Amino acid sequence: IVVSDSNFLLRFLRVKKFSLPMAQQMLLKYLNFRQTFSHMLQNLDVLCSPVHELISSGYIVVSPKRDKQGRRVIITTAGRFDPYKFKNVDMAKAHMITYEACLDDEQTQIAGFTHVGDVADVSAAFITLWSPTEFSTIVKWGEQSVPMRHKEIHILNVPTALKYVYDFAHNRFSEKMKNRFIIHNSLEELHKKVDPQVLPKEYGGVMPLSQMTDLWMKELISKRGQLLALDDMKLLSNKGIMTRKNNNNNIYGGLNGIAGLQGSFRRLEVD
């Protein structure tokens, strides 16, 4: 592979606190993740239906206002996802388009993300979009491969009858991520942790979700070219990727085959 864009490489360096071997490994895993699940994670075209329709519905939106920690706030409303119209591939692309578009910003690379998810009105058809194996695999690979700092994850309106679904999903994450999940039983509880100013009007904020969605769509369209250009990167071999089987607690020993990547990283001037 040839990767030399400094902003792109800084995503991995920053999330791994400038550890060169760990950043290299995450970059390799990221490329492998995108290629292994290419039907979900490549051709991230925001103008292509049905993904365009899904994002336009307000299912997933990024607030135009940052929170007090300078983070972008990603708001997901599960009830706006029609499981009879959209597929899990559409869901995966909508999320990946959102994440990739945000990661282009250096402040976001440093400050990370705040997530707010409303799971009211979730149907059985929504829950069965993913098989347990599929969901577990995507979550595990995604957490290890996508260079995002998920700082806070706020979940609202979890029905008692679906708590087992939340518990299953929650347990797919690492211990660090699990500790960042907070369940809220009311908007009042959510507002104690998340400034209402960053939320849609429907959740106690100022700007209606429809207006917030329109602004977010315009931002995505402005970045459409660079999102599609991500497909130009290719991983010719996954032999350099460290796993539990070949790690042997020595991440440095497994990096001999990716000297070209080291060169790209060494040319960077990082802050």
Short mmCIF file of C-alpha atoms in Angstrom, two decimals:
data_model
loop_
_atom_site.label_atom_id
_atom_site.label_comp_id
_atom_site.label_asym_id
_atom_site.label_seq_id
_atom_site.Cartn_x
_atom_site.Cartn_y
_atom_site.Cartn_z
CA ILE A 1 0.00 0.00 0.00
CA VAL A 2 1.02 3.61 -0.45
CA VAL A 3 -0.43 5.94 2.17
CA SER A 4 1.18 9.37 2.51
CA ASP A 5 -1.59 11.87 3.38
CA SER A 6 -0.54 13.36 6.71
CA ASN A 7 -4.06 14.11 7.96
CA PHE A 8 -5.14 10.53 7.26
CA LEU A 9 -2.10 9.02 8.98
CA LEU A 10 -2.50 11.30 11.99
CA ARG A 11 -5.84 9.62 12.73
CA PHE A 12 -3.97 6.45 13.65
CA LEU A 13 -1.07 8.12 15.41
CA ARG A 14 -3.32 10.23 17.60
CA VAL A 15 -5.68 7.44 18.61
CA LYS A 16 -2.64 5.34 19.58
CA LYS A 17 -0.92 8.24 21.36
CA PHE A 18 1.87 8.34 18.76
CA SER A 19 3.03 4.77 19.33
CA LEU A 20 4.38 3.95 15.88
CA PRO A 21 4.00 0.13 16.09
CA MET A 22 0.45 0.33 17.47
CA ALA A 23 -0.56 2.95 14.89
CA GLN A 24 0.86 0.80 12.10
CA GLN A 25 -1.10 -2.18 13.31
CA MET A 26 -4.35 -0.23 13.48
CA LEU A 27 -3.80 1.10 9.96
CA LEU A 28 -3.29 -2.43 8.63
CA LYS A 29 -6.38 -3.65 10.50
CA TYR A 30 -8.39 -0.72 9.16
CA LEU A 31 -7.49 -1.53 5.56
CA ASN A 32 -8.15 -5.23 6.14
CA PHE A 33 -11.50 -4.42 7.77
CA ARG A 34 -12.60 -2.30 4.80
CA GLN A 35 -11.61 -4.98 2.30
CA THR A 36 -13.01 -7.94 4.23
CA PHE A 37 -16.40 -6.21 4.56
CA SER A 38 -16.17 -4.29 1.29
CA HIS A 39 -19.90 -4.69 0.59
CA MET A 40 -20.57 -2.64 3.74
CA LEU A 41 -17.56 -0.35 4.05
CA GLN A 42 -16.58 0.62 0.52
CA ASN A 43 -18.33 2.78 -2.09
CA LEU A 44 -19.36 5.21 0.64
CA ASP A 45 -21.50 7.33 -1.66
CA VAL A 46 -23.88 9.57 0.27
CA LEU A 47 -25.85 10.33 -2.91
CA CYS A 48 -26.54 6.69 -3.66
CA SER A 49 -29.89 5.23 -2.58
CA PRO A 50 -30.89 3.74 -0.22
CA VAL A 51 -28.12 5.20 1.99
CA HIS A 52 -29.02 8.74 0.95
CA GLU A 53 -32.63 8.14 1.93
CA LEU A 54 -31.62 6.60 5.27
CA ILE A 55 -29.40 9.51 6.29
CA SER A 56 -31.98 12.01 5.03
CA SER A 57 -34.55 10.37 7.32
CA GLY A 58 -32.64 11.61 10.35
CA TYR A 59 -31.57 8.13 11.48
CA ILE A 60 -27.99 9.26 12.08
CA VAL A 61 -26.88 12.88 12.22
CA VAL A 62 -23.94 14.86 13.58
CA SER A 63 -24.81 17.99 15.50
CA PRO A 64 -23.47 21.24 14.00
CA LYS A 65 -22.48 22.25 17.55
CA ARG A 66 -19.68 20.60 19.47
CA ASP A 67 -20.08 19.73 23.13
CA LYS A 68 -18.17 21.45 25.94
CA GLN A 69 -15.21 19.09 25.42
CA GLY A 70 -14.96 20.10 21.75
CA ARG A 71 -16.32 16.77 20.49
CA ARG A 72 -18.61 16.11 17.56
CA VAL A 73 -21.88 14.66 18.82
CA ILE A 74 -23.35 11.76 16.81
CA ILE A 75 -27.08 11.30 17.34
CA THR A 76 -28.76 8.05 16.30
CA THR A 77 -32.53 7.58 16.39
CA ALA A 78 -33.27 3.89 15.94
CA GLY A 79 -36.98 4.47 15.46
CA ARG A 80 -36.26 6.25 12.16
CA PHE A 81 -34.70 3.12 10.68
CA ASP A 82 -37.36 1.19 8.76
CA PRO A 83 -36.21 -2.46 8.83
CA TYR A 84 -38.68 -3.32 6.05
CA LYS A 85 -37.13 -0.76 3.72
CA PHE A 86 -33.44 -0.78 4.68
CA LYS A 87 -30.89 -3.56 5.25
CA ASN A 88 -27.98 -4.00 7.63
CA VAL A 89 -25.64 -3.03 4.77
CA ASP A 90 -27.39 0.34 4.55
CA MET A 91 -26.99 0.80 8.30
CA ALA A 92 -23.28 -0.04 8.18
CA LYS A 93 -22.65 2.38 5.30
CA ALA A 94 -24.58 5.20 6.97
CA HIS A 95 -22.47 4.81 10.10
CA MET A 96 -19.18 4.47 8.24
CA ILE A 97 -19.91 7.52 6.06
CA THR A 98 -20.59 9.48 9.24
CA TYR A 99 -17.43 8.34 10.99
CA GLU A 100 -15.12 8.84 8.01
CA ALA A 101 -16.50 12.33 7.33
CA CYS A 102 -15.89 13.38 10.93
CA LEU A 103 -12.41 11.87 11.15
CA ASP A 104 -11.12 14.24 8.49
CA ASP A 105 -11.17 17.01 11.12
CA GLU A 106 -8.05 17.24 13.30
CA GLN A 107 -9.90 18.64 16.33
CA THR A 108 -12.16 15.58 16.22
CA GLN A 109 -9.16 13.26 15.96
CA ILE A 110 -7.88 14.78 19.21
CA ALA A 111 -11.11 15.39 21.17
CA GLY A 112 -13.03 12.28 20.09
CA PHE A 113 -16.77 11.66 19.91
CA THR A 114 -19.85 11.81 22.07
CA HIS A 115 -22.67 9.45 21.03
CA VAL A 116 -26.36 9.78 21.86
CA GLY A 117 -28.62 6.89 20.87
CA ASP A 118 -32.40 6.79 21.24
CA VAL A 119 -33.71 3.22 21.03
CA ALA A 120 -37.40 3.98 21.59
CA ASP A 121 -39.85 2.21 19.28
CA VAL A 122 -37.33 -0.44 18.23
CA SER A 123 -39.10 -3.39 16.63
CA ALA A 124 -38.27 -7.07 16.52
CA ALA A 125 -37.48 -6.70 12.81
CA PHE A 126 -34.85 -4.08 13.66
CA ILE A 127 -33.21 -6.35 16.22
CA THR A 128 -32.97 -9.28 13.79
CA LEU A 129 -31.23 -7.21 11.07
CA TRP A 130 -27.98 -8.72 12.31
CA SER A 131 -27.26 -12.27 13.34
CA PRO A 132 -25.43 -12.52 16.69
CA THR A 133 -22.27 -13.69 14.89
CA GLU A 134 -22.38 -10.88 12.33
CA PHE A 135 -22.96 -8.23 14.98
CA SER A 136 -20.21 -9.51 17.27
CA THR A 137 -17.71 -9.67 14.42
CA ILE A 138 -18.47 -6.16 13.13
CA VAL A 139 -18.28 -4.65 16.61
CA LYS A 140 -15.02 -6.38 17.49
CA TRP A 141 -13.30 -5.58 14.20
CA GLY A 142 -14.63 -2.05 14.16
CA GLU A 143 -13.40 -1.20 17.65
CA GLN A 144 -9.92 -2.50 16.82
CA SER A 145 -9.72 -1.04 13.32
CA VAL A 146 -11.44 2.36 13.04
CA PRO A 147 -9.33 5.18 14.57
CA MET A 148 -12.06 6.79 16.68
CA ARG A 149 -12.01 8.00 20.27
CA HIS A 150 -15.46 7.12 21.63
CA LYS A 151 -15.45 9.20 24.82
CA GLU A 152 -19.09 9.01 25.92
CA ILE A 153 -21.99 6.81 24.78
CA HIS A 154 -25.42 7.83 26.06
CA ILE A 155 -28.38 5.51 25.51
CA LEU A 156 -31.95 6.73 25.95
CA ASN A 157 -35.31 4.96 26.17
CA VAL A 158 -34.22 1.33 26.55
CA PRO A 159 -37.47 -0.67 26.96
CA THR A 160 -37.40 -3.12 29.86
CA ALA A 161 -38.47 -5.92 27.51
CA LEU A 162 -35.39 -5.29 25.33
CA LYS A 163 -32.80 -5.00 28.08
CA TYR A 164 -31.41 -8.39 27.08
CA VAL A 165 -30.66 -6.98 23.63
CA TYR A 166 -28.79 -4.06 25.17
CA ASP A 167 -26.86 -6.44 27.44
CA PHE A 168 -25.87 -8.59 24.46
CA ALA A 169 -24.69 -5.59 22.43
CA HIS A 170 -22.93 -4.03 25.43
CA ASN A 171 -20.98 -7.20 26.13
CA ARG A 172 -19.48 -7.23 22.62
CA PHE A 173 -17.30 -4.22 23.49
CA SER A 174 -14.02 -4.03 25.37
CA GLU A 175 -14.02 -3.21 29.09
CA LYS A 176 -12.87 0.35 28.36
CA MET A 177 -15.79 0.89 26.00
CA LYS A 178 -18.29 -0.76 28.35
CA ASN A 179 -17.39 1.75 31.05
CA ARG A 180 -18.31 4.62 28.73
CA PHE A 181 -21.91 3.51 28.22
CA ILE A 182 -24.54 5.35 30.25
CA ILE A 183 -28.27 4.50 30.18
CA HIS A 184 -30.70 7.36 30.80
CA ASN A 185 -34.33 6.88 31.77
CA SER A 186 -35.39 10.42 30.87
CA LEU A 187 -34.33 13.54 28.96
CA GLU A 188 -33.72 15.24 32.29
CA GLU A 189 -31.10 12.60 33.13
CA LEU A 190 -29.51 12.96 29.68
CA HIS A 191 -29.30 16.75 30.02
CA LYS A 192 -27.24 16.37 33.20
CA LYS A 193 -24.52 14.74 31.10
CA VAL A 194 -25.06 16.23 27.62
CA ASP A 195 -25.61 19.94 26.98
CA PRO A 196 -29.10 20.29 25.41
CA GLN A 197 -27.67 22.92 23.02
CA VAL A 198 -26.00 20.14 20.99
CA LEU A 199 -29.19 18.09 20.75
CA PRO A 200 -32.11 18.40 18.32
CA LYS A 201 -35.16 20.37 19.45
CA GLU A 202 -37.02 17.07 19.84
CA TYR A 203 -34.58 16.19 22.63
CA GLY A 204 -34.60 19.54 24.40
CA GLY A 205 -32.29 21.45 22.08
CA VAL A 206 -32.92 24.44 19.83
CA MET A 207 -32.51 23.25 16.23
CA PRO A 208 -35.11 20.83 14.83
CA LEU A 209 -33.78 17.44 13.78
CA SER A 210 -34.88 18.08 10.18
CA GLN A 211 -32.72 21.22 9.97
CA MET A 212 -29.82 19.46 11.64
CA THR A 213 -30.15 16.62 9.12
CA ASP A 214 -30.13 19.04 6.17
CA LEU A 215 -26.93 20.70 7.42
CA TRP A 216 -25.29 17.33 7.97
CA MET A 217 -26.24 16.14 4.49
CA LYS A 218 -24.65 19.27 2.98
CA GLU A 219 -21.45 18.56 4.92
CA LEU A 220 -21.42 14.95 3.70
CA ILE A 221 -21.97 15.97 0.08
CA SER A 222 -19.04 18.42 0.33
CA LYS A 223 -16.83 15.49 1.39
CA ARG A 224 -18.23 12.95 -1.08
CA GLY A 225 -15.11 12.88 -3.27
CA GLN A 226 -12.69 12.16 -0.45
CA LEU A 227 -14.95 9.45 0.97
CA LEU A 228 -15.08 7.67 -2.38
CA ALA A 229 -11.30 8.09 -2.79
CA LEU A 230 -10.76 5.87 0.27
CA ASP A 231 -11.41 2.90 -2.04
CA ASP A 232 -8.14 3.67 -3.85
CA MET A 233 -6.20 2.22 -0.92
CA LYS A 234 -5.44 -1.49 -1.18
CA LEU A 235 -3.92 -3.95 1.25
CA LEU A 236 -1.97 -6.52 -0.76
CA SER A 237 -1.33 -8.86 2.17
CA ASN A 238 -2.59 -9.23 5.74
CA LYS A 239 0.49 -11.17 6.87
CA GLY A 240 1.83 -8.20 8.85
CA ILE A 241 -1.27 -7.99 11.05
CA MET A 242 -0.69 -9.12 14.60
CA THR A 243 -3.33 -11.37 16.17
CA ARG A 244 -3.58 -13.29 19.41
CA LYS A 245 -2.24 -16.32 17.59
CA ASN A 246 0.90 -14.70 16.20
CA ASN A 247 1.47 -11.84 18.62
CA ASN A 248 3.53 -13.65 21.30
CA ASN A 249 3.41 -10.37 23.29
CA ASN A 250 5.88 -8.79 20.88
CA ILE A 251 4.23 -6.35 18.55
CA TYR A 252 7.58 -5.02 17.36
CA GLY A 253 8.74 -8.35 16.05
CA GLY A 254 5.83 -8.67 13.68
CA LEU A 255 6.39 -5.41 11.80
CA ASN A 256 9.43 -6.32 9.74
CA GLY A 257 7.38 -6.78 6.60
CA ILE A 258 5.91 -3.28 6.48
CA ALA A 259 8.97 -1.08 6.19
CA GLY A 260 7.23 1.01 3.55
CA LEU A 261 4.63 2.03 6.08
CA GLN A 262 7.33 2.98 8.56
CA GLY A 263 8.82 5.28 5.99
CA SER A 264 5.50 7.02 5.46
CA PHE A 265 5.07 7.57 9.18
CA ARG A 266 8.62 8.82 9.68
CA ARG A 267 8.15 11.52 7.06
CA LEU A 268 5.37 13.08 9.08
CA GLU A 269 5.80 16.11 11.28
CA VAL A 270 3.31 15.52 14.07
CA ASP A 271 2.04 17.80 16.77
#
